[in-house]
């Protein structure tokens, strides 16, 4: 019995070590989303470009799109933004959700760095981000023509990520 008690700390240590070792091989950009396969949450929020203009879920429907959550406070968004501009020039439909940001700062950002977004939603209070389960920015959702979320990507979309992970998924939604 004493021998079993002496081996207990070793067994606990080995169990924790196996758990941590497994974590080394997980992809941090693959955060589970309960919304994949479900409709994009309903919303009614102002446009970044024109706060008098309201944007709703109905405005997102009709074309497959990337919905990119961004903010001027987000350092990674600055890295991602040139890639989004390039994708928009190639015809990729991108909508923005300016998350927990000051609208004047967002407008200046878009003037300085160009605007890849066909629609740009001002989510200053963060309610839409909360409904989407956003952890931070940047996060990007692939949404089909009917407004169903088909995939979620957490982190910076660079050319490699687009080419190796998202381009084929986006094209499949466009071809539906």
mmCIF file with all atom_site columns, C-alpha atoms in Angstrom:
data_model
loop_
_atom_site.group_PDB
_atom_site.id
_atom_site.type_symbol
_atom_site.label_atom_id
_atom_site.label_alt_id
_atom_site.label_comp_id
_atom_site.label_asym_id
_atom_site.label_entity_id
_atom_site.label_seq_id
_atom_site.pdbx_PDB_ins_code
_atom_site.Cartn_x
_atom_site.Cartn_y
_atom_site.Cartn_z
_atom_site.occupancy
_atom_site.B_iso_or_equiv
_atom_site.pdbx_formal_charge
_atom_site.auth_seq_id
_atom_site.auth_comp_id
_atom_site.auth_asym_id
_atom_site.auth_atom_id
_atom_site.pdbx_PDB_model_num
ATOM 1   C CA . UNK A 1 1   ? 0.000   0.000  0.000   1.00 0.00 ? 1   UNK A CA 1
ATOM 2   C CA . UNK A 1 2   ? 2.844   2.397  0.860   1.00 0.00 ? 2   UNK A CA 1
ATOM 3   C CA . UNK A 1 3   ? 4.484   1.707  -2.485  1.00 0.00 ? 3   UNK A CA 1
ATOM 4   C CA . UNK A 1 4   ? 1.249   2.688  -4.321  1.00 0.00 ? 4   UNK A CA 1
ATOM 5   C CA . UNK A 1 5   ? 1.093   5.953  -2.366  1.00 0.00 ? 5   UNK A CA 1
ATOM 6   C CA . UNK A 1 6   ? 4.723   6.689  -3.252  1.00 0.00 ? 6   UNK A CA 1
ATOM 7   C CA . UNK A 1 7   ? 4.000   6.100  -6.973  1.00 0.00 ? 7   UNK A CA 1
ATOM 8   C CA . UNK A 1 8   ? 0.938   8.371  -6.967  1.00 0.00 ? 8   UNK A CA 1
ATOM 9   C CA . UNK A 1 9   ? 2.917   11.646 -7.483  1.00 0.00 ? 9   UNK A CA 1
ATOM 10  C CA . UNK A 1 10  ? 4.796   10.026 -10.376 1.00 0.00 ? 10  UNK A CA 1
ATOM 11  C CA . UNK A 1 11  ? 1.525   8.910  -11.993 1.00 0.00 ? 11  UNK A CA 1
ATOM 12  C CA . UNK A 1 12  ? 0.054   12.407 -11.616 1.00 0.00 ? 12  UNK A CA 1
ATOM 13  C CA . UNK A 1 13  ? 3.210   13.957 -13.068 1.00 0.00 ? 13  UNK A CA 1
ATOM 14  C CA . UNK A 1 14  ? 3.138   11.609 -16.085 1.00 0.00 ? 14  UNK A CA 1
ATOM 15  C CA . UNK A 1 15  ? -0.548  12.342 -16.705 1.00 0.00 ? 15  UNK A CA 1
ATOM 16  C CA . UNK A 1 16  ? 0.058   16.109 -16.656 1.00 0.00 ? 16  UNK A CA 1
ATOM 17  C CA . UNK A 1 17  ? 3.152   15.734 -18.860 1.00 0.00 ? 17  UNK A CA 1
ATOM 18  C CA . UNK A 1 18  ? 1.190   13.777 -21.488 1.00 0.00 ? 18  UNK A CA 1
ATOM 19  C CA . UNK A 1 19  ? -1.586  16.393 -21.426 1.00 0.00 ? 19  UNK A CA 1
ATOM 20  C CA . UNK A 1 20  ? 0.896   19.275 -21.882 1.00 0.00 ? 20  UNK A CA 1
ATOM 21  C CA . UNK A 1 21  ? 2.860   17.410 -24.567 1.00 0.00 ? 21  UNK A CA 1
ATOM 22  C CA . UNK A 1 22  ? -0.350  16.918 -26.573 1.00 0.00 ? 22  UNK A CA 1
ATOM 23  C CA . UNK A 1 23  ? -1.021  20.668 -26.339 1.00 0.00 ? 23  UNK A CA 1
ATOM 24  C CA . UNK A 1 24  ? 2.240   21.400 -28.167 1.00 0.00 ? 24  UNK A CA 1
ATOM 25  C CA . UNK A 1 25  ? 0.729   20.019 -31.364 1.00 0.00 ? 25  UNK A CA 1
ATOM 26  C CA . UNK A 1 26  ? -2.626  21.814 -31.291 1.00 0.00 ? 26  UNK A CA 1
ATOM 27  C CA . UNK A 1 27  ? -3.242  24.658 -33.740 1.00 0.00 ? 27  UNK A CA 1
ATOM 28  C CA . UNK A 1 28  ? -4.030  27.862 -31.791 1.00 0.00 ? 28  UNK A CA 1
ATOM 29  C CA . UNK A 1 29  ? -5.970  29.290 -34.771 1.00 0.00 ? 29  UNK A CA 1
ATOM 30  C CA . UNK A 1 30  ? -8.477  26.440 -34.567 1.00 0.00 ? 30  UNK A CA 1
ATOM 31  C CA . UNK A 1 31  ? -10.740 27.658 -31.817 1.00 0.00 ? 31  UNK A CA 1
ATOM 32  C CA . UNK A 1 32  ? -14.042 25.837 -31.783 1.00 0.00 ? 32  UNK A CA 1
ATOM 33  C CA . UNK A 1 33  ? -17.075 27.883 -32.742 1.00 0.00 ? 33  UNK A CA 1
ATOM 34  C CA . UNK A 1 34  ? -20.573 26.802 -31.856 1.00 0.00 ? 34  UNK A CA 1
ATOM 35  C CA . UNK A 1 35  ? -21.799 28.993 -34.733 1.00 0.00 ? 35  UNK A CA 1
ATOM 36  C CA . UNK A 1 36  ? -20.266 27.006 -37.599 1.00 0.00 ? 36  UNK A CA 1
ATOM 37  C CA . UNK A 1 37  ? -23.214 25.651 -39.568 1.00 0.00 ? 37  UNK A CA 1
ATOM 38  C CA . UNK A 1 38  ? -25.610 28.142 -37.997 1.00 0.00 ? 38  UNK A CA 1
ATOM 39  C CA . UNK A 1 39  ? -26.975 31.480 -39.227 1.00 0.00 ? 39  UNK A CA 1
ATOM 40  C CA . UNK A 1 40  ? -24.935 34.630 -38.734 1.00 0.00 ? 40  UNK A CA 1
ATOM 41  C CA . UNK A 1 41  ? -26.426 36.394 -35.676 1.00 0.00 ? 41  UNK A CA 1
ATOM 42  C CA . UNK A 1 42  ? -29.117 38.988 -36.372 1.00 0.00 ? 42  UNK A CA 1
ATOM 43  C CA . UNK A 1 43  ? -27.977 42.581 -35.884 1.00 0.00 ? 43  UNK A CA 1
ATOM 44  C CA . UNK A 1 44  ? -28.865 46.170 -36.729 1.00 0.00 ? 44  UNK A CA 1
ATOM 45  C CA . UNK A 1 45  ? -25.811 48.423 -36.423 1.00 0.00 ? 45  UNK A CA 1
ATOM 46  C CA . UNK A 1 46  ? -24.513 51.603 -38.051 1.00 0.00 ? 46  UNK A CA 1
ATOM 47  C CA . UNK A 1 47  ? -22.033 51.640 -40.903 1.00 0.00 ? 47  UNK A CA 1
ATOM 48  C CA . UNK A 1 48  ? -18.502 52.814 -40.129 1.00 0.00 ? 48  UNK A CA 1
ATOM 49  C CA . UNK A 1 49  ? -18.518 54.981 -43.265 1.00 0.00 ? 49  UNK A CA 1
ATOM 50  C CA . UNK A 1 50  ? -21.933 56.580 -42.649 1.00 0.00 ? 50  UNK A CA 1
ATOM 51  C CA . UNK A 1 51  ? -23.373 56.158 -39.125 1.00 0.00 ? 51  UNK A CA 1
ATOM 52  C CA . UNK A 1 52  ? -26.810 57.227 -40.406 1.00 0.00 ? 52  UNK A CA 1
ATOM 53  C CA . UNK A 1 53  ? -26.819 54.105 -42.625 1.00 0.00 ? 53  UNK A CA 1
ATOM 54  C CA . UNK A 1 54  ? -27.877 50.968 -40.752 1.00 0.00 ? 54  UNK A CA 1
ATOM 55  C CA . UNK A 1 55  ? -26.571 47.530 -41.725 1.00 0.00 ? 55  UNK A CA 1
ATOM 56  C CA . UNK A 1 56  ? -28.515 44.367 -40.929 1.00 0.00 ? 56  UNK A CA 1
ATOM 57  C CA . UNK A 1 57  ? -28.156 40.650 -41.492 1.00 0.00 ? 57  UNK A CA 1
ATOM 58  C CA . UNK A 1 58  ? -30.198 40.985 -44.709 1.00 0.00 ? 58  UNK A CA 1
ATOM 59  C CA . UNK A 1 59  ? -27.365 43.105 -46.173 1.00 0.00 ? 59  UNK A CA 1
ATOM 60  C CA . UNK A 1 60  ? -24.890 40.218 -45.749 1.00 0.00 ? 60  UNK A CA 1
ATOM 61  C CA . UNK A 1 61  ? -27.000 37.708 -47.634 1.00 0.00 ? 61  UNK A CA 1
ATOM 62  C CA . UNK A 1 62  ? -26.831 37.041 -51.380 1.00 0.00 ? 62  UNK A CA 1
ATOM 63  C CA . UNK A 1 63  ? -23.085 36.545 -51.826 1.00 0.00 ? 63  UNK A CA 1
ATOM 64  C CA . UNK A 1 64  ? -20.534 34.363 -50.097 1.00 0.00 ? 64  UNK A CA 1
ATOM 65  C CA . UNK A 1 65  ? -18.189 36.557 -48.091 1.00 0.00 ? 65  UNK A CA 1
ATOM 66  C CA . UNK A 1 66  ? -15.451 36.810 -45.538 1.00 0.00 ? 66  UNK A CA 1
ATOM 67  C CA . UNK A 1 67  ? -16.592 38.703 -42.451 1.00 0.00 ? 67  UNK A CA 1
ATOM 68  C CA . UNK A 1 68  ? -13.469 40.135 -40.850 1.00 0.00 ? 68  UNK A CA 1
ATOM 69  C CA . UNK A 1 69  ? -13.464 41.365 -37.241 1.00 0.00 ? 69  UNK A CA 1
ATOM 70  C CA . UNK A 1 70  ? -10.904 44.163 -36.901 1.00 0.00 ? 70  UNK A CA 1
ATOM 71  C CA . UNK A 1 71  ? -9.966  47.216 -34.855 1.00 0.00 ? 71  UNK A CA 1
ATOM 72  C CA . UNK A 1 72  ? -7.542  50.103 -35.075 1.00 0.00 ? 72  UNK A CA 1
ATOM 73  C CA . UNK A 1 73  ? -6.212  49.065 -31.660 1.00 0.00 ? 73  UNK A CA 1
ATOM 74  C CA . UNK A 1 74  ? -5.252  45.650 -33.079 1.00 0.00 ? 74  UNK A CA 1
ATOM 75  C CA . UNK A 1 75  ? -1.582  45.384 -34.069 1.00 0.00 ? 75  UNK A CA 1
ATOM 76  C CA . UNK A 1 76  ? -2.183  42.122 -35.959 1.00 0.00 ? 76  UNK A CA 1
ATOM 77  C CA . UNK A 1 77  ? -4.933  43.803 -37.994 1.00 0.00 ? 77  UNK A CA 1
ATOM 78  C CA . UNK A 1 78  ? -2.331  46.245 -39.343 1.00 0.00 ? 78  UNK A CA 1
ATOM 79  C CA . UNK A 1 79  ? -0.300  43.264 -40.583 1.00 0.00 ? 79  UNK A CA 1
ATOM 80  C CA . UNK A 1 80  ? -3.370  41.609 -42.118 1.00 0.00 ? 80  UNK A CA 1
ATOM 81  C CA . UNK A 1 81  ? -4.866  44.688 -43.775 1.00 0.00 ? 81  UNK A CA 1
ATOM 82  C CA . UNK A 1 82  ? -2.658  44.806 -46.928 1.00 0.00 ? 82  UNK A CA 1
ATOM 83  C CA . UNK A 1 83  ? -3.573  41.174 -47.679 1.00 0.00 ? 83  UNK A CA 1
ATOM 84  C CA . UNK A 1 84  ? -7.270  41.992 -47.321 1.00 0.00 ? 84  UNK A CA 1
ATOM 85  C CA . UNK A 1 85  ? -6.829  44.920 -49.726 1.00 0.00 ? 85  UNK A CA 1
ATOM 86  C CA . UNK A 1 86  ? -5.178  42.606 -52.236 1.00 0.00 ? 86  UNK A CA 1
ATOM 87  C CA . UNK A 1 87  ? -7.952  40.008 -51.891 1.00 0.00 ? 87  UNK A CA 1
ATOM 88  C CA . UNK A 1 88  ? -10.622 42.689 -52.359 1.00 0.00 ? 88  UNK A CA 1
ATOM 89  C CA . UNK A 1 89  ? -8.864  43.835 -55.555 1.00 0.00 ? 89  UNK A CA 1
ATOM 90  C CA . UNK A 1 90  ? -9.071  40.227 -56.780 1.00 0.00 ? 90  UNK A CA 1
ATOM 91  C CA . UNK A 1 91  ? -12.848 40.233 -56.238 1.00 0.00 ? 91  UNK A CA 1
ATOM 92  C CA . UNK A 1 92  ? -13.119 38.529 -52.864 1.00 0.00 ? 92  UNK A CA 1
ATOM 93  C CA . UNK A 1 93  ? -16.172 39.869 -51.020 1.00 0.00 ? 93  UNK A CA 1
ATOM 94  C CA . UNK A 1 94  ? -15.096 41.081 -47.585 1.00 0.00 ? 94  UNK A CA 1
ATOM 95  C CA . UNK A 1 95  ? -17.288 42.672 -44.929 1.00 0.00 ? 95  UNK A CA 1
ATOM 96  C CA . UNK A 1 96  ? -15.795 44.247 -41.826 1.00 0.00 ? 96  UNK A CA 1
ATOM 97  C CA . UNK A 1 97  ? -16.884 44.342 -38.216 1.00 0.00 ? 97  UNK A CA 1
ATOM 98  C CA . UNK A 1 98  ? -15.049 47.202 -36.519 1.00 0.00 ? 98  UNK A CA 1
ATOM 99  C CA . UNK A 1 99  ? -14.965 45.756 -33.013 1.00 0.00 ? 99  UNK A CA 1
ATOM 100 C CA . UNK A 1 100 ? -14.938 47.862 -29.824 1.00 0.00 ? 100 UNK A CA 1
ATOM 101 C CA . UNK A 1 101 ? -13.369 50.828 -31.569 1.00 0.00 ? 101 UNK A CA 1
ATOM 102 C CA . UNK A 1 102 ? -13.832 54.575 -31.878 1.00 0.00 ? 102 UNK A CA 1
ATOM 103 C CA . UNK A 1 103 ? -15.566 55.232 -35.196 1.00 0.00 ? 103 UNK A CA 1
ATOM 104 C CA . UNK A 1 104 ? -13.459 58.321 -36.021 1.00 0.00 ? 104 UNK A CA 1
ATOM 105 C CA . UNK A 1 105 ? -10.306 56.214 -35.593 1.00 0.00 ? 105 UNK A CA 1
ATOM 106 C CA . UNK A 1 106 ? -11.737 53.547 -37.912 1.00 0.00 ? 106 UNK A CA 1
ATOM 107 C CA . UNK A 1 107 ? -12.567 56.119 -40.597 1.00 0.00 ? 107 UNK A CA 1
ATOM 108 C CA . UNK A 1 108 ? -9.039  57.544 -40.423 1.00 0.00 ? 108 UNK A CA 1
ATOM 109 C CA . UNK A 1 109 ? -7.538  54.024 -40.569 1.00 0.00 ? 109 UNK A CA 1
ATOM 110 C CA . UNK A 1 110 ? -9.489  53.264 -43.747 1.00 0.00 ? 110 UNK A CA 1
ATOM 111 C CA . UNK A 1 111 ? -8.368  56.556 -45.306 1.00 0.00 ? 111 UNK A CA 1
ATOM 112 C CA . UNK A 1 112 ? -4.737  55.817 -44.450 1.00 0.00 ? 112 UNK A CA 1
ATOM 113 C CA . UNK A 1 113 ? -4.662  52.097 -45.321 1.00 0.00 ? 113 UNK A CA 1
ATOM 114 C CA . UNK A 1 114 ? -7.524  51.788 -47.862 1.00 0.00 ? 114 UNK A CA 1
ATOM 115 C CA . UNK A 1 115 ? -10.856 50.073 -47.426 1.00 0.00 ? 115 UNK A CA 1
ATOM 116 C CA . UNK A 1 116 ? -11.202 46.423 -48.509 1.00 0.00 ? 116 UNK A CA 1
ATOM 117 C CA . UNK A 1 117 ? -14.703 46.127 -47.018 1.00 0.00 ? 117 UNK A CA 1
ATOM 118 C CA . UNK A 1 118 ? -17.875 46.212 -49.101 1.00 0.00 ? 118 UNK A CA 1
ATOM 119 C CA . UNK A 1 119 ? -19.837 46.680 -45.875 1.00 0.00 ? 119 UNK A CA 1
ATOM 120 C CA . UNK A 1 120 ? -18.220 47.842 -42.668 1.00 0.00 ? 120 UNK A CA 1
ATOM 121 C CA . UNK A 1 121 ? -20.216 47.401 -39.465 1.00 0.00 ? 121 UNK A CA 1
ATOM 122 C CA . UNK A 1 122 ? -19.569 49.658 -36.476 1.00 0.00 ? 122 UNK A CA 1
ATOM 123 C CA . UNK A 1 123 ? -19.709 47.360 -33.425 1.00 0.00 ? 123 UNK A CA 1
ATOM 124 C CA . UNK A 1 124 ? -18.519 49.981 -30.952 1.00 0.00 ? 124 UNK A CA 1
ATOM 125 C CA . UNK A 1 125 ? -20.218 48.345 -27.954 1.00 0.00 ? 125 UNK A CA 1
ATOM 126 C CA . UNK A 1 126 ? -19.077 44.838 -28.945 1.00 0.00 ? 126 UNK A CA 1
ATOM 127 C CA . UNK A 1 127 ? -22.543 43.229 -28.957 1.00 0.00 ? 127 UNK A CA 1
ATOM 128 C CA . UNK A 1 128 ? -22.175 41.600 -32.389 1.00 0.00 ? 128 UNK A CA 1
ATOM 129 C CA . UNK A 1 129 ? -18.695 40.395 -31.478 1.00 0.00 ? 129 UNK A CA 1
ATOM 130 C CA . UNK A 1 130 ? -20.112 38.855 -28.318 1.00 0.00 ? 130 UNK A CA 1
ATOM 131 C CA . UNK A 1 131 ? -22.864 37.134 -30.324 1.00 0.00 ? 131 UNK A CA 1
ATOM 132 C CA . UNK A 1 132 ? -20.181 35.794 -32.686 1.00 0.00 ? 132 UNK A CA 1
ATOM 133 C CA . UNK A 1 133 ? -18.071 34.487 -29.800 1.00 0.00 ? 133 UNK A CA 1
ATOM 134 C CA . UNK A 1 134 ? -15.145 36.715 -30.751 1.00 0.00 ? 134 UNK A CA 1
ATOM 135 C CA . UNK A 1 135 ? -12.047 36.280 -28.586 1.00 0.00 ? 135 UNK A CA 1
ATOM 136 C CA . UNK A 1 136 ? -10.253 39.287 -30.097 1.00 0.00 ? 136 UNK A CA 1
ATOM 137 C CA . UNK A 1 137 ? -9.136  40.573 -33.432 1.00 0.00 ? 137 UNK A CA 1
ATOM 138 C CA . UNK A 1 138 ? -8.491  39.621 -36.096 1.00 0.00 ? 138 UNK A CA 1
ATOM 139 C CA . UNK A 1 139 ? -11.029 36.855 -36.552 1.00 0.00 ? 139 UNK A CA 1
ATOM 140 C CA . UNK A 1 140 ? -12.628 35.979 -39.862 1.00 0.00 ? 140 UNK A CA 1
ATOM 141 C CA . UNK A 1 141 ? -15.818 34.085 -40.624 1.00 0.00 ? 141 UNK A CA 1
ATOM 142 C CA . UNK A 1 142 ? -16.642 32.464 -43.978 1.00 0.00 ? 142 UNK A CA 1
ATOM 143 C CA . UNK A 1 143 ? -20.332 33.062 -44.608 1.00 0.00 ? 143 UNK A CA 1
ATOM 144 C CA . UNK A 1 144 ? -22.339 31.524 -47.456 1.00 0.00 ? 144 UNK A CA 1
ATOM 145 C CA . UNK A 1 145 ? -24.971 33.203 -49.658 1.00 0.00 ? 145 UNK A CA 1
ATOM 146 C CA . UNK A 1 146 ? -27.754 32.334 -47.221 1.00 0.00 ? 146 UNK A CA 1
ATOM 147 C CA . UNK A 1 147 ? -25.923 33.910 -44.274 1.00 0.00 ? 147 UNK A CA 1
ATOM 148 C CA . UNK A 1 148 ? -24.792 30.620 -42.714 1.00 0.00 ? 148 UNK A CA 1
ATOM 149 C CA . UNK A 1 149 ? -21.371 30.617 -41.032 1.00 0.00 ? 149 UNK A CA 1
ATOM 150 C CA . UNK A 1 150 ? -19.336 27.861 -42.699 1.00 0.00 ? 150 UNK A CA 1
ATOM 151 C CA . UNK A 1 151 ? -15.930 28.347 -41.082 1.00 0.00 ? 151 UNK A CA 1
ATOM 152 C CA . UNK A 1 152 ? -14.005 30.533 -38.664 1.00 0.00 ? 152 UNK A CA 1
ATOM 153 C CA . UNK A 1 153 ? -10.349 31.532 -38.725 1.00 0.00 ? 153 UNK A CA 1
ATOM 154 C CA . UNK A 1 154 ? -8.642  33.148 -35.743 1.00 0.00 ? 154 UNK A CA 1
ATOM 155 C CA . UNK A 1 155 ? -5.509  35.165 -36.418 1.00 0.00 ? 155 UNK A CA 1
ATOM 156 C CA . UNK A 1 156 ? -3.850  37.029 -39.242 1.00 0.00 ? 156 UNK A CA 1
ATOM 157 C CA . UNK A 1 157 ? -4.791  36.097 -42.790 1.00 0.00 ? 157 UNK A CA 1
ATOM 158 C CA . UNK A 1 158 ? -1.560  36.309 -44.725 1.00 0.00 ? 158 UNK A CA 1
ATOM 159 C CA . UNK A 1 159 ? -0.905  35.073 -48.247 1.00 0.00 ? 159 UNK A CA 1
ATOM 160 C CA . UNK A 1 160 ? 0.084   31.598 -47.043 1.00 0.00 ? 160 UNK A CA 1
ATOM 161 C CA . UNK A 1 161 ? -3.047  31.194 -44.887 1.00 0.00 ? 161 UNK A CA 1
ATOM 162 C CA . UNK A 1 162 ? -5.216  32.390 -47.766 1.00 0.00 ? 162 UNK A CA 1
ATOM 163 C CA . UNK A 1 163 ? -3.563  30.066 -50.281 1.00 0.00 ? 163 UNK A CA 1
ATOM 164 C CA . UNK A 1 164 ? -3.320  26.965 -48.081 1.00 0.00 ? 164 UNK A CA 1
ATOM 165 C CA . UNK A 1 165 ? -6.467  27.202 -45.991 1.00 0.00 ? 165 UNK A CA 1
ATOM 166 C CA . UNK A 1 166 ? -9.106  29.747 -46.914 1.00 0.00 ? 166 UNK A CA 1
ATOM 167 C CA . UNK A 1 167 ? -9.062  30.247 -50.704 1.00 0.00 ? 167 UNK A CA 1
ATOM 168 C CA . UNK A 1 168 ? -10.504 26.834 -51.553 1.00 0.00 ? 168 UNK A CA 1
ATOM 169 C CA . UNK A 1 169 ? -13.175 27.114 -48.841 1.00 0.00 ? 169 UNK A CA 1
ATOM 170 C CA . UNK A 1 170 ? -14.178 30.569 -50.049 1.00 0.00 ? 170 UNK A CA 1
ATOM 171 C CA . UNK A 1 171 ? -14.279 29.457 -53.690 1.00 0.00 ? 171 UNK A CA 1
ATOM 172 C CA . UNK A 1 172 ? -16.462 26.475 -52.796 1.00 0.00 ? 172 UNK A CA 1
ATOM 173 C CA . UNK A 1 173 ? -18.958 28.867 -51.176 1.00 0.00 ? 173 UNK A CA 1
ATOM 174 C CA . UNK A 1 174 ? -18.899 31.144 -54.228 1.00 0.00 ? 174 UNK A CA 1
ATOM 175 C CA . UNK A 1 175 ? -19.529 28.157 -56.541 1.00 0.00 ? 175 UNK A CA 1
ATOM 176 C CA . UNK A 1 176 ? -22.522 26.854 -54.513 1.00 0.00 ? 176 UNK A CA 1
#
